Amino acid sequence: MNEASSSLSHIPPSRPHLARIQSPEDLRRLPAEQLGALAQEIRDEIIEVVFKNGGHLGSNLGVVEITLALHRIFDFRRDRLVFDVSHQVYPHKLLTGRRARFHTIRQSGGLTGFCATHESEFDLFTAGHAGTAISAALGMACADAADPALHDRHTVALVGDAGLGCGVAFEGLNHASVTGRRLIIVLNDNEWSISRSVGALSRYLSRIRTSPFVARAERRIAELLGHLPVVGDRLDQALEILRHLAVPGHVFEELGVRYIGPLDGHDLPMLLDTFDRVKKLEGVTVVHLLTQKGKGYAPASSDPQRAHGVSPKPAPKKLEPETVAPAVCAVPSAAEKAAPKKVRSFTEAFSQGVIALAERDPRVVAITAAMPEGTGLAKFAEKFPTRFFDTGITEQHAVAFAGGLAKAGARPIAAIYSTFLQRGYDQVFQEVVLQGNSVVFAMDRGGLVGQDGPTHNGLFDLSYLRTMPGIVLMSPRDGTELQKMLEFGVAHAGPVGIRYPRGGSSEEADSPRTAIELGRAEVLRPGQEATILAYGPLCEQALEAARKLAAQGFDVEVVNARFAKPLDRALLLDRLQSRELVFTLEEHSAQGGFGSCVLEAASELGSRSPGVRGRVVVMGVPDRWIEHASSREEQLRQCGLDADSIADRVAQQLRNGAHAMAAQ
């Protein structure tokens, strides 16, 4: 029995048209009059599964007709289809043989929420970042052009209006126009990314979208000219001339790209006819389609921002009472005592902290690259509209812009997800760190992100930032400490990076706190046999592991490192001289991360300091791509970074050390 047939029990019988689609070939065999019913069934399926599993709702509901038309007109076993970002790929998955597993999307061991090359031959790239589809598609088109046997192959890039605002998208357009290669760019214009699209290009597209003169005049001229046989094929040309007159500065034509649109992205017969005509054209063609984010589901249509991503339905609460281990006070107290706890997300703590800073310091400004909601800056934008900057999906510009703000005396806080800051690497180097500009990089999603998978895991920021001289790198153990680090970062003369994960932390109410001092760690729990040097939120798992180890008779210290650069070398030297084992713990790639910082420092200290006898054991994310899972906590378990796994590894190392000493 194959995989599809073994999962038939998950296929709702009430969707007969979708049940017949096991491949795009089945779609092309479906009678045209049934396509509308199929579109509705696809929407119903997406809504049902997304509200159960969580995922991207609005963007997928908005591209149903586009996806149907593309797979109906093109043969993507031979032709090429490249998705930008690919969060809008759910209809594509349903049409390319993955419906039997669609109920597993974003769950552990299930389908990913993005394109994934290991899932299907129809997914050409494992993707999740914006702006790159045009460049990747053009590269494939140029490679195909070298083979005469592939002359009839078509390459299509599906790009959103927000993604088109990325600098790399314009670089791709600029190059595409001079290659002479055939490339179709489908512009899905819904005026949104996660939040409403911003910038001059967005305003330009909006002018095209909303011009009543263009819409009325096109219909009237089409009616008149359509009756004149002598005009014939010149109708499209007449309408293009009209559009140039109504919307000056036609940016696509100026780039040497043929432009068709704007057209209704939900008019399936029109889409089929348009794609059929466009596939006969040579050169680069942009097909501008107007769509509604959340089409077919009223709440998503009326509030596209909230419906961009939907959280999974929470599991039923346990009825039996749960026991909670006693809380541990922060240093300097060595005693463990119970304290009331609260849980809040790091993003919420950041939002509150940056507003408090701005209230006290008029120099503080905030920057995001199209993520005001996700980064927690939406409330800041409401309170300080003139001190908030949403640059769109333009991380390179956002970082260089922050450098300019800092140079002019402002104190910019650039809130950019860890995985997306990678896109602005060169600007971090030149416009910020090389200049010594005082910019605070607030790197949300620094760590594992659960359902979004490898394109969104933030596992490399330490590796690519710590080699730059003069930058300070920090990570808080909870939301309260994050706010203290923001205060430190704004006051510090020079660039600062603060990483923190998705999700929340359990915070002890009114627990004592030591001040944030440059390059100084804090002891959370004393111990004599070994030290766990934890970087950031995994302090919580380290403390729990230490309690488990104490129950086995091991006395293990837990230290909150706070800083990866500069390290607390005085504390590290003391522990290397007084203990056999120092464990590093981080929610980051073990390659080049915090553990590597400690190993490098230990090597240097050992070469010039007497009495160093301790060995460093690195615990971090292993050197492999970490696939999506139902939760961040499950990914931590997979990586051996949960409290039980940490305790087991430390205990094993301590036992091995005891056996070795006994043997001597």
XYZ file of C-alpha atoms in Angstrom:
664
model
C 0.000 0.000 0.000
C 1.470 3.394 -0.967
C 1.649 6.438 1.298
C -1.311 8.168 -0.302
C -3.655 5.208 -0.059
C -2.633 4.512 3.524
C -3.729 8.027 4.492
C -7.061 8.089 2.667
C -8.909 8.090 5.962
C -7.751 11.676 6.409
C -9.364 12.839 3.155
C -12.813 14.371 3.748
C -15.357 12.765 1.405
C -17.208 16.091 1.117
C -14.564 17.442 -1.296
C -15.036 15.241 -4.353
C -13.207 17.448 -6.838
C -10.099 17.783 -4.673
C -10.180 14.041 -3.984
C -9.636 13.442 -7.705
C -6.441 15.530 -7.822
C -3.395 13.390 -7.130
C -1.167 15.334 -9.537
C -1.259 18.373 -11.848
C -2.127 15.993 -14.696
C -5.417 15.277 -12.932
C -6.037 19.018 -12.712
C -5.550 19.424 -16.448
C -8.045 16.635 -17.099
C -10.704 18.222 -14.914
C -13.534 19.887 -16.898
C -13.166 23.663 -16.885
C -16.617 24.197 -15.420
C -15.537 22.323 -12.258
C -12.519 24.529 -11.491
C -14.542 27.001 -9.453
C -15.837 24.230 -7.198
C -12.286 22.895 -6.849
C -11.049 26.342 -5.779
C -13.653 26.442 -3.018
C -12.728 22.957 -1.813
C -9.061 23.966 -1.659
C -9.983 26.966 0.480
C -12.122 24.802 2.758
C -9.268 22.325 3.198
C -6.737 25.048 4.002
C -9.020 26.730 6.546
C -9.780 23.430 8.288
C -6.149 22.323 8.571
C -4.648 25.714 9.432
C -7.037 26.246 12.321
C -6.028 22.855 13.670
C -2.258 23.015 13.081
C -1.534 26.713 12.773
C 0.098 28.263 9.745
C -0.170 30.926 7.067
C -3.828 31.478 6.257
C -4.443 34.758 4.444
C -1.633 34.471 1.915
C -2.670 30.955 0.860
C -6.344 31.772 0.504
C -5.344 34.644 -1.775
C -3.417 32.585 -4.357
C -5.805 29.679 -4.971
C -6.906 30.766 -8.458
C -3.369 31.796 -9.465
C -2.000 28.394 -8.430
C -4.778 26.529 -10.239
C -4.227 28.525 -13.424
C -0.446 28.073 -13.367
C -0.661 24.301 -12.936
C -3.431 24.098 -15.537
C -1.495 25.987 -18.249
C 2.097 24.966 -17.510
C 3.611 21.521 -16.971
C 5.898 22.001 -14.013
C 7.406 18.570 -14.350
C 9.219 20.178 -17.274
C 8.624 23.894 -16.778
C 9.939 25.718 -13.710
C 7.977 27.344 -10.880
C 9.895 29.275 -8.217
C 8.023 30.657 -5.190
C 9.243 33.763 -3.414
C 9.190 33.150 0.374
C 6.879 30.140 -0.322
C 4.605 30.712 2.668
C 1.816 30.837 0.038
C 2.504 27.270 -1.111
C -0.398 25.343 0.468
C -2.574 25.208 -2.699
C 0.511 24.082 -4.616
C 1.051 21.234 -2.153
C -2.571 20.128 -2.493
C -2.235 19.987 -6.293
C 1.103 18.165 -6.399
C 0.327 14.863 -4.689
C 0.573 15.886 -1.042
C -3.057 16.102 -0.074
C -2.974 12.780 1.778
C -0.401 14.276 4.157
C -1.714 17.821 4.216
C -3.212 17.268 7.669
C 0.383 16.884 8.976
C 1.580 20.307 7.788
C 3.888 22.066 10.288
C 3.726 19.066 12.625
C 6.662 16.897 13.679
C 7.469 14.487 10.863
C 4.845 16.081 8.609
C 4.860 18.439 5.653
C 6.678 21.733 6.018
C 4.870 25.054 5.768
C 7.154 26.151 2.921
C 8.635 24.691 -0.262
C 10.917 21.780 0.537
C 12.996 19.966 -2.064
C 12.847 16.690 -0.155
C 9.042 16.663 -0.347
C 8.384 16.957 -4.057
C 9.969 17.356 -7.472
C 7.688 20.378 -7.878
C 9.542 22.245 -5.085
C 12.717 23.532 -6.711
C 14.138 25.331 -3.665
C 13.795 24.942 0.078
C 12.784 28.526 0.771
C 11.428 30.899 3.391
C 13.050 34.302 2.793
C 11.756 37.081 0.531
C 12.936 38.709 -2.670
C 15.091 35.962 -4.201
C 12.717 34.156 -6.599
C 13.421 36.345 -9.634
C 17.183 35.833 -9.357
C 16.885 32.074 -8.804
C 14.379 31.677 -11.643
C 16.549 33.728 -13.991
C 19.544 31.546 -13.183
C 17.565 28.441 -14.121
C 16.283 30.071 -17.315
C 19.813 30.999 -18.378
C 21.096 27.479 -17.670
C 18.204 25.949 -19.637
C 18.883 28.271 -22.578
C 22.251 26.617 -23.091
C 20.502 23.372 -24.085
C 18.638 23.575 -27.432
C 16.427 20.691 -26.318
C 15.010 22.900 -23.564
C 14.109 25.878 -25.733
C 10.388 25.380 -25.078
C 10.776 25.217 -21.293
C 9.115 28.063 -19.364
C 10.301 29.531 -16.075
C 7.841 31.252 -13.761
C 8.577 33.233 -10.579
C 5.648 33.926 -8.237
C 6.439 37.070 -6.214
C 4.393 39.163 -3.768
C 4.218 42.943 -3.936
C 6.108 43.250 -0.636
C 8.825 40.876 -1.863
C 9.212 42.921 -5.031
C 10.332 45.815 -2.830
C 13.446 43.901 -1.783
C 16.657 45.223 -3.289
C 17.625 41.775 -4.550
C 14.340 41.551 -6.490
C 15.227 44.716 -8.390
C 18.740 43.415 -8.965
C 17.161 40.359 -10.554
C 14.809 42.445 -12.700
C 17.662 44.691 -13.787
C 19.707 41.698 -14.933
C 16.787 39.773 -16.427
C 15.978 42.545 -18.875
C 19.406 42.341 -20.531
C 19.779 38.552 -20.723
C 17.170 38.075 -23.438
C 15.905 34.952 -21.653
C 12.269 34.026 -21.375
C 11.010 34.591 -17.836
C 7.484 35.091 -16.516
C 7.147 37.016 -13.254
C 3.726 36.692 -11.661
C 3.249 39.629 -9.302
C 0.716 38.732 -6.615
C -0.345 42.166 -5.390
C -2.451 42.079 -2.214
C -0.880 45.194 -0.614
C 0.440 43.123 2.306
C 3.405 41.110 3.459
C 2.778 40.282 7.108
C 1.857 43.893 7.713
C 0.710 46.358 5.072
C 3.334 46.904 2.375
C 5.262 50.163 2.648
C 7.442 52.314 0.417
C 7.310 54.147 -2.889
C 6.937 50.968 -4.951
C 3.930 49.970 -2.855
C 2.398 53.396 -3.474
C 3.103 53.051 -7.200
C 1.399 49.665 -7.387
C -1.474 51.087 -5.386
C -1.900 53.849 -7.986
C -2.189 51.217 -10.692
C -4.504 49.120 -8.558
C -6.888 51.890 -7.595
C -6.972 54.171 -10.635
C -10.708 54.382 -11.501
C -9.853 56.134 -14.756
C -7.785 53.186 -15.947
C -10.426 50.658 -14.981
C -13.358 52.506 -16.556
C -11.496 53.589 -19.656
C -10.069 50.125 -20.313
C -13.526 48.593 -20.261
C -14.994 51.263 -22.529
C -12.151 51.273 -25.051
C -12.134 47.473 -25.125
C -15.823 47.496 -25.956
C -15.347 50.062 -28.736
C -12.175 48.683 -30.292
C -13.352 45.102 -30.049
C -15.926 45.845 -32.744
C -13.316 47.136 -35.167
C -11.718 44.276 -37.138
C -8.983 46.537 -38.387
C -7.732 47.002 -34.817
C -7.672 43.297 -34.052
C -4.484 42.347 -32.232
C -3.696 45.986 -31.457
C -6.235 46.097 -28.619
C -3.671 45.205 -25.955
C -1.319 47.819 -27.356
C -4.040 50.473 -27.166
C -4.737 49.603 -23.549
C -1.025 49.792 -22.723
C -0.834 53.281 -24.233
C -3.817 54.263 -22.092
C -2.157 52.922 -18.969
C 1.021 54.905 -19.657
C -1.051 58.068 -19.918
C -2.965 57.339 -16.710
C 0.003 56.156 -14.603
C 3.175 58.071 -15.563
C 6.618 56.537 -15.079
C 5.798 52.934 -15.885
C 8.649 51.419 -13.887
C 8.593 47.937 -15.412
C 8.704 49.180 -19.003
C 11.560 51.498 -18.080
C 13.460 48.420 -16.910
C 12.914 46.805 -20.292
C 10.314 44.362 -18.985
C 6.968 43.718 -20.650
C 4.087 44.529 -18.295
C 0.589 43.013 -18.385
C -2.014 44.168 -15.884
C -3.365 44.947 -13.479
C -5.703 41.963 -13.714
C -8.110 40.285 -11.293
C -6.148 37.493 -9.635
C -9.362 35.676 -8.692
C -10.909 35.610 -12.197
C -9.987 32.062 -13.120
C -11.103 32.088 -16.793
C -9.196 35.319 -17.356
C -6.091 33.914 -15.629
C -6.164 30.812 -17.791
C -6.418 32.907 -20.948
C -3.681 35.309 -19.798
C -1.156 32.614 -18.903
C -1.907 30.792 -22.154
C -1.080 33.958 -24.117
C 1.922 34.912 -21.997
C 3.623 31.539 -22.436
C 3.921 32.319 -26.160
C 5.922 35.507 -25.511
C 9.700 35.842 -25.490
C 11.723 37.934 -23.049
C 10.737 38.971 -19.533
C 7.058 39.512 -18.761
C 5.506 40.764 -15.539
C 1.879 39.700 -15.030
C 0.419 41.996 -12.369
C -2.453 40.303 -10.517
C -4.605 41.967 -7.882
C -5.649 39.595 -5.111
C -7.348 39.729 -1.752
C -5.416 38.330 1.182
C -7.715 35.894 2.975
C -10.096 35.554 -0.002
C -13.084 33.366 0.849
C -12.807 33.668 4.631
C -14.399 36.855 5.910
C -12.362 37.345 9.127
C -9.110 36.973 7.175
C -10.255 39.364 4.467
C -11.311 42.026 6.953
C -8.118 41.768 9.055
C -5.282 40.505 6.784
C -2.564 41.209 9.360
C -4.079 39.066 12.116
C -4.890 36.277 9.637
C -1.399 36.171 8.119
C -0.355 33.530 10.623
C -2.772 31.490 12.708
C -1.727 29.762 15.930
C -2.659 26.099 16.359
C -5.665 25.186 18.427
C -4.456 24.664 22.021
C -4.526 21.154 23.428
C -7.137 20.464 26.126
C -5.903 21.317 29.609
C -5.163 18.538 32.036
C -7.756 18.148 34.755
C -5.401 16.781 37.351
C -3.321 19.241 39.392
C 0.262 19.696 38.250
C 3.273 19.900 40.553
C 5.819 22.654 40.016
C 9.419 22.317 41.152
C 10.553 24.988 43.639
C 11.884 28.110 41.985
C 15.497 29.144 42.416
C 16.393 32.724 43.237
C 18.958 34.441 41.092
C 22.369 35.127 42.548
C 23.780 36.077 44.852
C 21.565 33.898 47.085
C 22.558 30.262 47.253
C 19.311 29.102 48.797
C 16.470 27.651 46.763
C 13.064 28.948 47.733
C 9.653 29.015 46.164
C 8.602 32.244 44.422
C 5.571 33.154 42.348
C 6.278 32.954 38.623
C 4.889 34.703 35.597
C 5.303 33.740 31.957
C 5.533 36.314 29.203
C 7.010 36.174 25.744
C 10.381 37.711 25.042
C 8.730 39.741 22.268
C 6.290 41.215 24.784
C 9.123 42.031 27.174
C 11.036 43.691 24.336
C 7.978 45.725 23.354
C 7.515 46.999 26.899
C 11.219 47.655 27.345
C 11.775 49.664 24.174
C 8.732 51.863 24.913
C 10.029 52.537 28.436
C 13.434 53.487 27.015
C 11.893 55.839 24.466
C 9.869 57.557 27.170
C 13.070 58.351 29.057
C 15.416 59.023 26.126
C 14.247 61.080 23.117
C 17.176 59.786 21.065
C 15.736 56.258 20.968
C 14.219 55.256 17.614
C 13.042 51.852 16.423
C 13.429 50.136 13.058
C 11.856 47.013 11.605
C 12.016 45.404 8.178
C 8.290 44.762 7.547
C 7.724 43.049 10.923
C 6.128 45.569 13.318
C 3.792 42.958 14.795
C 6.215 40.043 14.869
C 8.992 42.047 16.518
C 6.672 43.713 19.037
C 7.116 47.248 17.676
C 3.479 47.890 16.701
C 2.703 49.549 20.045
C 5.893 51.613 19.805
C 4.757 52.789 16.360
C 1.422 53.917 17.790
C 3.028 55.770 20.689
C 6.001 57.251 18.818
C 5.016 57.424 15.133
C 7.774 59.902 14.214
C 10.442 57.729 15.860
C 9.398 54.467 14.207
C 10.621 53.289 10.809
C 9.277 50.315 8.856
C 11.588 49.935 5.862
C 9.744 47.041 4.215
C 11.476 43.747 3.445
C 14.838 45.466 3.055
C 17.227 44.262 5.732
C 20.297 45.647 3.950
C 18.745 49.095 3.803
C 17.371 48.849 7.345
C 20.817 48.131 8.799
C 22.611 50.830 6.781
C 19.774 53.230 7.655
C 20.330 52.426 11.349
C 24.010 53.224 10.888
C 23.095 56.626 9.470
C 20.699 57.348 12.316
C 23.392 56.479 14.862
C 25.984 58.596 13.071
C 23.649 61.581 13.383
C 23.213 61.086 17.129
C 20.117 58.897 17.433
C 20.062 55.627 19.380
C 18.493 53.170 16.928
C 17.167 49.789 18.013
C 16.892 47.579 14.930
C 14.474 44.725 15.644
C 15.178 42.059 13.037
C 14.752 38.293 13.353
C 18.069 36.474 13.661
C 17.581 34.565 10.418
C 16.739 37.758 8.501
C 19.652 39.786 9.856
C 21.839 37.453 7.789
C 20.521 39.322 4.749
C 22.105 42.545 6.001
C 25.502 41.071 6.894
C 27.650 43.438 4.836
C 25.857 46.487 6.178
C 26.325 45.232 9.755
C 30.039 45.074 8.946
C 30.556 48.352 7.088
C 27.849 50.808 8.133
C 27.651 49.799 11.792
C 30.510 47.804 13.323
C 33.401 49.193 11.283
C 32.235 52.709 12.136
C 31.683 51.866 15.796
C 28.122 53.196 15.467
C 25.854 52.762 18.478
C 23.150 50.501 17.060
C 21.325 47.881 19.121
C 20.373 44.803 17.120
C 17.396 43.117 18.786
C 17.521 39.630 17.282
C 14.175 37.999 17.986
C 13.733 34.289 17.134
C 17.355 33.705 18.123
C 17.200 29.932 18.376
C 14.771 27.201 17.332
C 11.351 28.298 16.092
C 9.265 25.114 16.016
C 6.833 24.921 13.111
C 8.642 27.236 10.688
C 11.729 25.042 10.295
C 15.257 25.528 8.934
C 14.697 28.730 6.948
C 13.488 30.517 10.074
C 15.622 28.938 12.823
C 17.991 31.611 14.133
C 21.096 29.515 14.711
C 23.995 31.398 13.124
C 24.037 34.985 14.401
C 26.828 34.414 16.924
C 28.955 32.745 14.273
C 28.658 35.603 11.793
C 28.774 38.480 14.293
C 31.378 37.545 16.873
C 34.310 37.758 14.436
C 33.760 41.520 14.025
C 35.965 43.597 16.348
C 34.155 45.930 18.710
C 30.660 44.431 18.784
C 29.132 43.378 22.114
C 26.982 40.217 22.052
C 24.510 39.351 24.808
C 21.601 37.038 25.537
C 19.125 37.324 28.445
C 17.815 34.479 30.560
C 14.314 35.993 30.766
C 12.229 39.010 29.827
C 13.281 41.112 32.801
C 16.927 40.651 31.930
C 16.166 41.451 28.274
C 14.874 44.850 29.354
C 18.002 45.426 31.441
C 20.152 44.499 28.444
C 18.254 46.955 26.244
C 19.050 49.689 28.784
C 22.700 48.640 28.749
C 22.775 48.516 24.941
C 21.332 52.001 24.465
C 23.800 53.430 26.981
C 26.812 51.594 25.501
C 29.095 53.455 23.093
C 29.274 51.051 20.173
C 27.282 48.289 18.451
C 25.398 45.721 20.541
C 23.612 42.527 19.539
C 20.994 40.941 21.822
C 19.550 37.560 20.853
C 16.437 36.026 22.366
C 14.167 33.181 21.312
C 10.614 32.659 20.217
C 8.262 31.991 23.097
C 8.404 32.981 26.725
C 10.232 32.447 29.968
C 9.168 31.752 33.513
C 10.199 34.749 35.565
C 10.497 34.828 39.323
C 8.580 37.749 40.785
C 10.893 40.242 42.505
C 13.885 37.883 42.408
C 17.196 39.622 43.168
C 19.145 40.748 40.116
C 22.755 41.672 39.694
C 23.530 44.697 37.534
C 24.509 44.219 33.894
C 28.247 44.901 33.655
C 30.219 44.598 30.435
C 31.674 41.105 30.141
C 30.474 39.908 33.569
C 28.506 36.694 34.159
C 26.350 35.874 37.196
C 26.151 32.714 39.278
C 22.592 31.425 39.517
C 23.302 28.307 41.570
C 26.550 27.407 43.353
C 28.195 24.015 42.953
C 31.649 22.491 43.267
C 31.882 19.474 40.961
C 31.241 21.067 37.596
C 29.920 24.270 36.007
C 27.202 24.711 33.401
C 27.915 27.997 31.644
C 24.561 28.768 29.993
C 24.043 31.465 27.386
C 20.616 33.049 27.402
C 17.213 31.428 28.026
C 18.616 27.912 28.410
C 19.556 29.004 31.918
C 16.084 27.770 32.822
C 16.845 24.273 31.488
C 20.279 24.367 33.144
C 18.763 25.120 36.551
C 16.252 22.312 36.162
C 19.045 19.949 35.095
C 21.083 20.962 38.173
C 18.143 20.079 40.415
C 17.873 16.689 38.756
C 21.617 16.168 39.145
C 21.435 17.111 42.829
C 18.895 14.328 43.297
C 21.579 11.951 41.936
C 24.234 13.311 44.298
C 26.039 15.690 41.911
C 26.807 19.254 42.983
C 26.723 21.337 39.777
C 27.023 25.096 39.460
C 24.895 27.085 36.984
C 26.242 30.349 35.584
C 24.321 32.821 33.437
C 26.985 33.867 30.936
C 25.081 36.965 29.736
C 27.887 37.876 27.335
C 29.426 35.908 24.478
C 31.598 38.875 23.580
C 33.347 39.893 25.698
C 33.407 36.728 27.794
C 33.830 36.781 31.545
C 37.390 35.477 31.344
C 38.110 35.909 35.029
C 35.233 33.613 35.973
C 36.156 31.141 33.225
C 39.784 30.980 34.372
C 38.730 30.350 37.963
C 36.436 27.495 36.937
C 39.039 25.934 34.649
C 41.478 25.961 37.565
C 39.046 24.681 40.193
C 36.889 22.154 38.294
C 37.438 19.219 36.008
C 34.514 20.015 33.719
C 32.943 23.194 32.345
C 29.865 22.654 30.170
C 28.669 25.334 27.769
C 24.988 25.460 26.861
C 23.406 27.441 24.022
C 20.437 27.460 21.648
C 22.712 28.167 18.695
C 24.794 26.136 16.300
C 27.573 24.435 18.232
C 29.807 25.270 15.265
C 31.219 28.729 15.852
C 28.806 29.680 18.631
C 29.115 30.394 22.345
C 30.858 27.095 23.049
C 33.461 27.962 20.432
C 34.001 31.329 22.150
C 34.690 29.501 25.418
C 36.946 26.899 23.788
C 39.035 29.621 22.152
C 39.338 31.514 25.426
C 40.169 28.315 27.337
C 42.928 27.523 24.858
C 44.445 30.981 25.292
C 44.089 30.933 29.082
C 45.612 27.458 29.286
C 48.668 28.561 27.334
C 49.534 31.419 29.692
C 47.905 30.651 33.071
C 49.140 28.005 35.541
C 46.863 25.418 37.063
C 44.320 25.143 34.239
C 42.975 21.602 34.413
C 39.333 21.872 33.413
C 37.928 20.455 30.178
C 35.248 22.254 28.162
C 32.263 20.267 26.853
C 30.079 22.068 24.296
C 26.314 21.536 24.244
C 24.500 23.272 21.418
C 22.509 22.653 18.263
C 24.187 19.879 16.243
C 25.706 20.451 12.807
C 22.666 19.521 10.722
C 19.556 21.249 9.440
C 16.914 21.159 12.159
C 13.587 20.428 10.505
C 10.281 21.880 11.655
C 8.518 20.339 14.626
C 5.256 20.904 16.444
C 6.990 23.092 19.038
C 10.313 24.660 20.000
C 10.356 22.411 23.079
C 10.273 19.315 20.888
C 13.176 20.636 18.838
C 15.136 21.262 22.028
C 14.596 17.617 22.991
C 15.727 16.479 19.540
C 18.915 18.503 19.975
C 19.576 17.239 23.510
C 18.988 20.682 25.016
C 16.071 19.916 27.342
C 16.647 19.563 31.086
C 16.574 15.746 31.090
C 19.093 15.448 28.240
C 21.387 18.043 29.805
C 21.309 16.257 33.159
C 22.007 12.890 31.519
C 25.007 14.202 29.603
C 26.515 16.012 32.580
C 26.023 12.979 34.815
C 27.650 10.687 32.244
C 30.672 12.978 31.900
C 31.046 13.232 35.685
C 30.844 9.455 36.048
C 33.402 8.993 33.268
C 35.712 11.434 35.027
C 35.303 9.625 38.349
C 36.062 6.276 36.707
C 39.169 7.701 35.057
C 40.467 9.080 38.352
C 39.791 5.765 40.086
C 41.714 3.939 37.368
C 44.715 6.150 37.968
